[in-house]
């Protein structure tokens, strides 16, 4: 990426330095006390809702999140500055061995699958993109919208990511580009919300963003904690759904290479393996049994925590059997 499009997340190191002092405070039970968690910033919209409901149910519990890039989240866990992390992969054998040498018991599990949505401005007539076209855009082989769709009102393509060190960027580099360099048309913002805003305000932009950021109600962020708890307890929310996306942007259909049909990042299509751009979300904990860290881990991986995942638009690991098929 161009040097001038992103400066490393200022203050991330300072934030992580403060993690250890918070996490060393008394953790009295699984439902009371203070704990910290380092989270890949692209999953902020998901984790914030998990914390809101957990703290509402257990008012003596306080989980303090730090939203940083994935490498910083891993560093904070491995340097024992926090006992929990949300990342896109499980720990390696080497990482597990190190934590074991520090007398830490690791609990880790996949908690959800996140679809990476491609979003454009509503004025952009593009409706479908395949992985080959996306790769050509990312590498700079294709730089103008006229090479993608016939429209005289569009100019140079501007690809917008959340930030240069994000796991979203890493996914595209590893999964689509085979190690190739990004083209000159790639730009970075500070966070996923800024990606959404950039696309909503620029008809030449295409954004890459986690699906939880683009649901029509912005993933429940407008709900109070009490409303979220009631929604989690409502059986009507037990199935995957065709929740609409925010109408300030357009969500493209995506098809795999050599595929005929393209799909939007609905939970049903993720579940069926039809939507081609996705990555896993893992929760890792070194919290001791009986601690609030372990309690929060149990909550997120349990029924209520998985129900919250379902409501954000990502696909939880534990999928309830009643499915809502998408029709368009």
Tab-separated table of C-alpha atoms in Angstrom:
chain	number	residue	atom	x	y	z
A	1	UNK	CA	0.000	0.000	0.000
A	2	UNK	CA	1.075	3.551	-0.603
A	3	UNK	CA	2.990	5.110	2.245
A	4	UNK	CA	0.658	8.073	2.525
A	5	UNK	CA	-2.578	6.125	2.883
A	6	UNK	CA	-2.008	4.794	6.352
A	7	UNK	CA	0.054	5.368	9.437
A	8	UNK	CA	0.219	2.541	11.958
A	9	UNK	CA	-2.534	2.637	14.545
A	10	UNK	CA	-1.322	5.437	16.780
A	11	UNK	CA	-1.590	4.597	20.407
A	12	UNK	CA	-2.146	0.852	19.971
A	13	UNK	CA	1.052	-0.007	21.790
A	14	UNK	CA	0.164	2.381	24.594
A	15	UNK	CA	-3.256	0.823	24.933
A	16	UNK	CA	-1.855	-2.672	25.112
A	17	UNK	CA	0.693	-1.602	27.706
A	18	UNK	CA	-2.218	-0.735	29.958
A	19	UNK	CA	-3.906	-4.090	29.527
A	20	UNK	CA	-1.871	-5.941	32.099
A	21	UNK	CA	-2.631	-3.531	34.948
A	22	UNK	CA	-6.379	-3.909	34.349
A	23	UNK	CA	-6.285	-7.671	33.876
A	24	UNK	CA	-4.322	-8.236	37.071
A	25	UNK	CA	-7.119	-6.808	39.187
A	26	UNK	CA	-9.075	-9.306	41.234
A	27	UNK	CA	-11.169	-11.725	39.178
A	28	UNK	CA	-13.441	-13.015	41.908
A	29	UNK	CA	-15.865	-15.244	39.988
A	30	UNK	CA	-16.992	-16.154	36.488
A	31	UNK	CA	-19.638	-13.440	36.674
A	32	UNK	CA	-17.942	-10.653	38.637
A	33	UNK	CA	-14.717	-8.700	38.503
A	34	UNK	CA	-12.694	-7.035	35.749
A	35	UNK	CA	-11.119	-8.565	32.656
A	36	UNK	CA	-9.668	-7.237	29.416
A	37	UNK	CA	-9.841	-8.562	25.888
A	38	UNK	CA	-7.816	-7.625	22.798
A	39	UNK	CA	-9.912	-7.842	19.656
A	40	UNK	CA	-9.222	-7.564	15.952
A	41	UNK	CA	-10.820	-4.184	15.222
A	42	UNK	CA	-12.858	-5.547	12.321
A	43	UNK	CA	-14.925	-7.500	14.855
A	44	UNK	CA	-15.679	-4.557	17.146
A	45	UNK	CA	-19.343	-4.468	16.159
A	46	UNK	CA	-19.742	-8.104	17.211
A	47	UNK	CA	-17.740	-8.096	20.435
A	48	UNK	CA	-19.295	-4.879	21.730
A	49	UNK	CA	-22.719	-6.515	21.656
A	50	UNK	CA	-21.448	-9.637	23.406
A	51	UNK	CA	-19.997	-7.475	26.179
A	52	UNK	CA	-23.156	-5.360	26.487
A	53	UNK	CA	-25.389	-8.371	27.066
A	54	UNK	CA	-22.904	-10.132	29.373
A	55	UNK	CA	-22.522	-7.053	31.575
A	56	UNK	CA	-26.292	-6.469	31.636
A	57	UNK	CA	-26.945	-10.042	32.803
A	58	UNK	CA	-24.039	-9.911	35.261
A	59	UNK	CA	-23.894	-6.316	36.563
A	60	UNK	CA	-20.841	-7.035	38.749
A	61	UNK	CA	-18.816	-8.011	35.669
A	62	UNK	CA	-16.713	-5.602	33.607
A	63	UNK	CA	-15.035	-6.664	30.349
A	64	UNK	CA	-12.784	-3.953	28.910
A	65	UNK	CA	-12.149	-4.314	25.150
A	66	UNK	CA	-9.164	-2.980	23.206
A	67	UNK	CA	-9.744	-2.874	19.445
A	68	UNK	CA	-6.427	-3.175	17.623
A	69	UNK	CA	-5.000	-4.972	14.599
A	70	UNK	CA	-4.736	-8.736	14.764
A	71	UNK	CA	-0.980	-8.809	15.345
A	72	UNK	CA	-1.336	-6.462	18.305
A	73	UNK	CA	-4.125	-8.621	19.731
A	74	UNK	CA	-1.914	-11.701	19.471
A	75	UNK	CA	1.058	-9.880	20.981
A	76	UNK	CA	-0.986	-8.802	23.976
A	77	UNK	CA	-2.109	-12.386	24.586
A	78	UNK	CA	1.353	-13.908	24.180
A	79	UNK	CA	2.997	-11.243	26.335
A	80	UNK	CA	0.434	-12.039	29.043
A	81	UNK	CA	-0.959	-8.507	29.049
A	82	UNK	CA	-4.463	-9.851	28.559
A	83	UNK	CA	-6.089	-13.241	28.968
A	84	UNK	CA	-8.434	-13.098	25.968
A	85	UNK	CA	-8.187	-12.303	22.264
A	86	UNK	CA	-10.511	-12.352	19.243
A	87	UNK	CA	-8.627	-13.183	16.039
A	88	UNK	CA	-9.099	-14.939	12.693
A	89	UNK	CA	-7.104	-18.108	13.386
A	90	UNK	CA	-6.295	-20.551	16.157
A	91	UNK	CA	-2.952	-20.318	17.906
A	92	UNK	CA	-0.083	-22.229	16.322
A	93	UNK	CA	1.643	-25.147	18.037
A	94	UNK	CA	4.583	-22.859	18.788
A	95	UNK	CA	2.325	-20.257	20.370
A	96	UNK	CA	0.533	-22.904	22.404
A	97	UNK	CA	3.828	-24.347	23.588
A	98	UNK	CA	5.006	-20.925	24.721
A	99	UNK	CA	1.871	-20.284	26.747
A	100	UNK	CA	2.142	-23.765	28.242
A	101	UNK	CA	5.717	-22.926	29.305
A	102	UNK	CA	4.237	-19.916	31.086
A	103	UNK	CA	1.874	-22.296	32.883
A	104	UNK	CA	-1.174	-21.067	30.996
A	105	UNK	CA	-4.060	-23.331	30.044
A	106	UNK	CA	-5.407	-22.278	26.649
A	107	UNK	CA	-9.020	-22.521	25.606
A	108	UNK	CA	-9.703	-21.630	21.985
A	109	UNK	CA	-12.546	-22.255	19.600
A	110	UNK	CA	-14.068	-20.948	16.420
A	111	UNK	CA	-17.056	-18.821	17.415
A	112	UNK	CA	-18.326	-17.678	14.013
A	113	UNK	CA	-17.704	-17.250	10.289
A	114	UNK	CA	-17.539	-13.683	9.000
A	115	UNK	CA	-18.367	-12.865	5.401
A	116	UNK	CA	-16.358	-10.094	3.771
A	117	UNK	CA	-18.775	-7.948	1.810
A	118	UNK	CA	-17.945	-5.862	-1.245
A	119	UNK	CA	-19.816	-2.571	-1.081
A	120	UNK	CA	-20.169	0.237	-3.617
A	121	UNK	CA	-21.989	3.547	-3.826
A	122	UNK	CA	-25.678	3.263	-4.850
A	123	UNK	CA	-24.863	5.327	-7.964
A	124	UNK	CA	-22.533	2.571	-9.168
A	125	UNK	CA	-24.446	0.273	-11.582
A	126	UNK	CA	-22.234	-2.722	-10.799
A	127	UNK	CA	-24.215	-5.621	-9.332
A	128	UNK	CA	-21.904	-8.645	-9.555
A	129	UNK	CA	-18.172	-9.229	-9.194
A	130	UNK	CA	-16.221	-12.467	-9.401
A	131	UNK	CA	-13.019	-13.296	-7.551
A	132	UNK	CA	-10.882	-12.886	-10.680
A	133	UNK	CA	-12.171	-9.341	-11.255
A	134	UNK	CA	-11.570	-8.495	-7.606
A	135	UNK	CA	-8.021	-9.834	-7.762
A	136	UNK	CA	-7.286	-7.758	-10.883
A	137	UNK	CA	-8.570	-4.651	-9.090
A	138	UNK	CA	-6.550	-5.318	-5.937
A	139	UNK	CA	-3.316	-5.835	-7.854
A	140	UNK	CA	-3.843	-2.769	-10.041
A	141	UNK	CA	-4.318	-4.709	-13.257
A	142	UNK	CA	-7.737	-3.089	-13.532
A	143	UNK	CA	-7.926	0.526	-12.360
A	144	UNK	CA	-10.991	1.996	-14.086
A	145	UNK	CA	-14.664	1.204	-13.648
A	146	UNK	CA	-15.068	1.317	-17.426
A	147	UNK	CA	-13.172	-1.999	-17.512
A	148	UNK	CA	-15.755	-3.516	-15.169
A	149	UNK	CA	-19.050	-1.891	-16.147
A	150	UNK	CA	-20.101	0.447	-18.961
A	151	UNK	CA	-20.789	3.799	-17.322
A	152	UNK	CA	-19.457	7.197	-18.327
A	153	UNK	CA	-20.136	8.701	-14.904
A	154	UNK	CA	-17.542	6.556	-13.146
A	155	UNK	CA	-13.779	7.070	-13.129
A	156	UNK	CA	-10.819	5.431	-11.398
A	157	UNK	CA	-11.527	2.642	-8.936
A	158	UNK	CA	-10.665	3.388	-5.301
A	159	UNK	CA	-10.467	0.280	-3.090
A	160	UNK	CA	-11.064	1.058	0.563
A	161	UNK	CA	-9.985	-1.126	3.510
A	162	UNK	CA	-10.360	-0.479	7.229
A	163	UNK	CA	-6.612	-0.093	7.822
A	164	UNK	CA	-3.346	-1.396	6.406
A	165	UNK	CA	-2.573	-3.871	9.176
A	166	UNK	CA	-6.058	-5.354	9.357
A	167	UNK	CA	-6.932	-9.017	8.999
A	168	UNK	CA	-9.176	-8.022	6.080
A	169	UNK	CA	-6.129	-6.868	4.130
A	170	UNK	CA	-4.270	-10.031	5.115
A	171	UNK	CA	-7.162	-12.209	3.963
A	172	UNK	CA	-7.201	-10.630	0.513
A	173	UNK	CA	-3.439	-10.902	0.178
A	174	UNK	CA	-3.321	-14.547	1.263
A	175	UNK	CA	-6.523	-15.856	-0.323
A	176	UNK	CA	-6.760	-13.972	-3.612
A	177	UNK	CA	-3.432	-12.386	-4.495
A	178	UNK	CA	-0.937	-15.213	-3.900
A	179	UNK	CA	1.542	-12.801	-2.344
A	180	UNK	CA	1.326	-10.182	-5.115
A	181	UNK	CA	1.670	-6.508	-4.245
A	182	UNK	CA	-1.360	-4.241	-3.959
A	183	UNK	CA	-1.893	-1.774	-6.779
A	184	UNK	CA	-1.745	2.023	-6.453
A	185	UNK	CA	-5.529	2.290	-6.115
A	186	UNK	CA	-5.733	0.937	-2.547
A	187	UNK	CA	-6.631	3.227	0.339
A	188	UNK	CA	-6.939	2.659	4.062
A	189	UNK	CA	-9.229	4.235	6.617
A	190	UNK	CA	-9.036	4.139	10.407
A	191	UNK	CA	-11.817	1.623	11.041
A	192	UNK	CA	-14.719	-0.244	9.365
A	193	UNK	CA	-17.156	2.617	9.975
A	194	UNK	CA	-14.918	4.902	7.922
A	195	UNK	CA	-14.950	2.356	5.079
A	196	UNK	CA	-18.743	2.510	5.086
A	197	UNK	CA	-18.704	6.323	5.077
A	198	UNK	CA	-16.080	6.512	2.318
A	199	UNK	CA	-18.145	4.319	0.013
A	200	UNK	CA	-21.392	6.110	0.839
A	201	UNK	CA	-19.769	9.420	-0.155
A	202	UNK	CA	-17.701	8.350	-3.192
A	203	UNK	CA	-19.287	6.829	-6.292
A	204	UNK	CA	-15.888	5.482	-7.460
A	205	UNK	CA	-15.113	3.596	-4.243
A	206	UNK	CA	-15.449	-0.102	-3.501
A	207	UNK	CA	-15.103	-1.147	0.106
A	208	UNK	CA	-14.164	-4.448	1.742
A	209	UNK	CA	-15.908	-4.796	5.082
A	210	UNK	CA	-17.204	-7.416	7.518
A	211	UNK	CA	-20.881	-8.163	7.035
A	212	UNK	CA	-21.861	-7.198	10.596
A	213	UNK	CA	-21.121	-3.543	9.767
A	214	UNK	CA	-23.654	-3.251	6.954
A	215	UNK	CA	-26.920	-4.652	8.278
A	216	UNK	CA	-29.755	-2.158	8.035
A	217	UNK	CA	-29.742	-1.385	11.769
A	218	UNK	CA	-25.934	-1.402	12.030
A	219	UNK	CA	-25.975	-4.681	13.925
A	220	UNK	CA	-28.160	-3.620	16.827
A	221	UNK	CA	-25.951	-0.765	17.979
A	222	UNK	CA	-29.077	1.373	18.335
A	223	UNK	CA	-30.613	-1.080	20.824
A	224	UNK	CA	-30.290	-0.593	24.545
A	225	UNK	CA	-28.741	-3.383	26.584
A	226	UNK	CA	-32.181	-4.360	27.869
A	227	UNK	CA	-33.559	-4.539	24.328
A	228	UNK	CA	-30.630	-6.698	23.247
A	229	UNK	CA	-31.245	-9.149	26.094
A	230	UNK	CA	-34.937	-9.392	25.173
A	231	UNK	CA	-34.025	-9.944	21.529
A	232	UNK	CA	-31.598	-12.732	22.486
A	233	UNK	CA	-34.330	-14.424	24.537
A	234	UNK	CA	-36.872	-14.176	21.712
A	235	UNK	CA	-37.242	-17.554	19.896
A	236	UNK	CA	-38.235	-15.680	16.737
A	237	UNK	CA	-34.559	-14.744	16.337
A	238	UNK	CA	-33.349	-18.351	16.375
A	239	UNK	CA	-32.893	-18.800	12.619
A	240	UNK	CA	-30.547	-17.399	10.034
A	241	UNK	CA	-32.237	-14.619	8.147
A	242	UNK	CA	-32.265	-12.432	5.083
A	243	UNK	CA	-31.691	-9.246	7.081
A	244	UNK	CA	-31.528	-6.265	4.781
A	245	UNK	CA	-28.392	-4.216	4.308
A	246	UNK	CA	-27.985	-0.506	4.913
A	247	UNK	CA	-29.458	1.389	1.959
A	248	UNK	CA	-26.704	4.034	1.992
A	249	UNK	CA	-24.493	1.535	0.176
A	250	UNK	CA	-24.976	-1.287	-2.328
A	251	UNK	CA	-23.809	-4.804	-1.486
A	252	UNK	CA	-22.452	-6.660	-4.501
A	253	UNK	CA	-23.161	-10.258	-5.340
A	254	UNK	CA	-19.928	-12.262	-5.545
A	255	UNK	CA	-19.199	-15.485	-7.401
A	256	UNK	CA	-16.245	-17.782	-7.236
A	257	UNK	CA	-13.939	-18.396	-10.151
A	258	UNK	CA	-15.622	-20.458	-12.866
A	259	UNK	CA	-18.960	-20.211	-11.065
A	260	UNK	CA	-22.168	-19.129	-12.797
A	261	UNK	CA	-24.268	-17.929	-9.876
A	262	UNK	CA	-23.299	-15.025	-7.634
A	263	UNK	CA	-24.454	-14.537	-4.053
A	264	UNK	CA	-24.794	-11.802	-1.462
A	265	UNK	CA	-23.290	-12.383	1.997
A	266	UNK	CA	-26.462	-13.623	3.665
A	267	UNK	CA	-26.107	-16.119	6.489
A	268	UNK	CA	-27.907	-18.829	4.504
A	269	UNK	CA	-25.412	-18.599	1.658
A	270	UNK	CA	-22.479	-18.577	4.085
A	271	UNK	CA	-23.897	-21.675	5.784
A	272	UNK	CA	-24.268	-23.463	2.448
A	273	UNK	CA	-20.720	-22.526	1.416
A	274	UNK	CA	-21.977	-20.564	-1.593
A	275	UNK	CA	-20.663	-17.109	-0.711
A	276	UNK	CA	-16.928	-17.223	-1.557
A	277	UNK	CA	-15.390	-14.519	0.665
A	278	UNK	CA	-15.319	-15.584	4.301
A	279	UNK	CA	-13.005	-16.131	7.263
A	280	UNK	CA	-13.245	-17.717	10.678
A	281	UNK	CA	-13.471	-15.845	13.977
A	282	UNK	CA	-11.728	-17.412	16.990
A	283	UNK	CA	-11.911	-16.623	20.672
A	284	UNK	CA	-8.792	-17.527	22.677
A	285	UNK	CA	-8.628	-17.456	26.464
A	286	UNK	CA	-5.950	-18.233	29.035
A	287	UNK	CA	-8.250	-17.347	31.908
A	288	UNK	CA	-8.226	-19.762	34.828
A	289	UNK	CA	-11.393	-21.747	35.611
A	290	UNK	CA	-13.562	-19.678	37.919
A	291	UNK	CA	-12.257	-16.335	36.613
A	292	UNK	CA	-14.319	-13.741	34.804
A	293	UNK	CA	-12.209	-14.301	31.673
A	294	UNK	CA	-13.266	-17.931	31.626
A	295	UNK	CA	-16.842	-16.891	32.398
A	296	UNK	CA	-16.961	-14.560	29.404
A	297	UNK	CA	-15.411	-17.260	27.194
A	298	UNK	CA	-18.138	-19.658	28.309
A	299	UNK	CA	-20.808	-17.039	27.636
A	300	UNK	CA	-19.662	-16.249	24.084
A	301	UNK	CA	-19.369	-19.922	23.170
A	302	UNK	CA	-22.683	-20.782	24.844
A	303	UNK	CA	-26.278	-20.403	23.674
A	304	UNK	CA	-26.793	-16.698	24.404
A	305	UNK	CA	-23.423	-15.655	23.005
A	306	UNK	CA	-24.002	-17.617	19.819
A	307	UNK	CA	-27.485	-16.136	19.503
A	308	UNK	CA	-25.932	-12.656	19.588
A	309	UNK	CA	-23.568	-13.705	16.783
A	310	UNK	CA	-26.572	-14.808	14.756
A	311	UNK	CA	-28.223	-11.407	15.195
A	312	UNK	CA	-25.163	-9.463	13.982
A	313	UNK	CA	-25.215	-11.046	10.517
A	314	UNK	CA	-22.206	-13.343	10.900
A	315	UNK	CA	-22.687	-17.114	10.994
A	316	UNK	CA	-22.235	-18.534	14.508
A	317	UNK	CA	-20.454	-21.824	15.043
A	318	UNK	CA	-23.590	-23.299	16.577
A	319	UNK	CA	-26.274	-22.775	13.945
A	320	UNK	CA	-29.870	-23.311	14.951
A	321	UNK	CA	-31.563	-25.825	12.636
A	322	UNK	CA	-34.483	-23.670	11.456
A	323	UNK	CA	-33.280	-21.921	8.317
A	324	UNK	CA	-34.800	-19.024	6.351
A	325	UNK	CA	-34.045	-19.427	2.661
A	326	UNK	CA	-33.212	-16.291	0.725
A	327	UNK	CA	-35.278	-15.360	-2.305
A	328	UNK	CA	-34.344	-12.426	-4.506
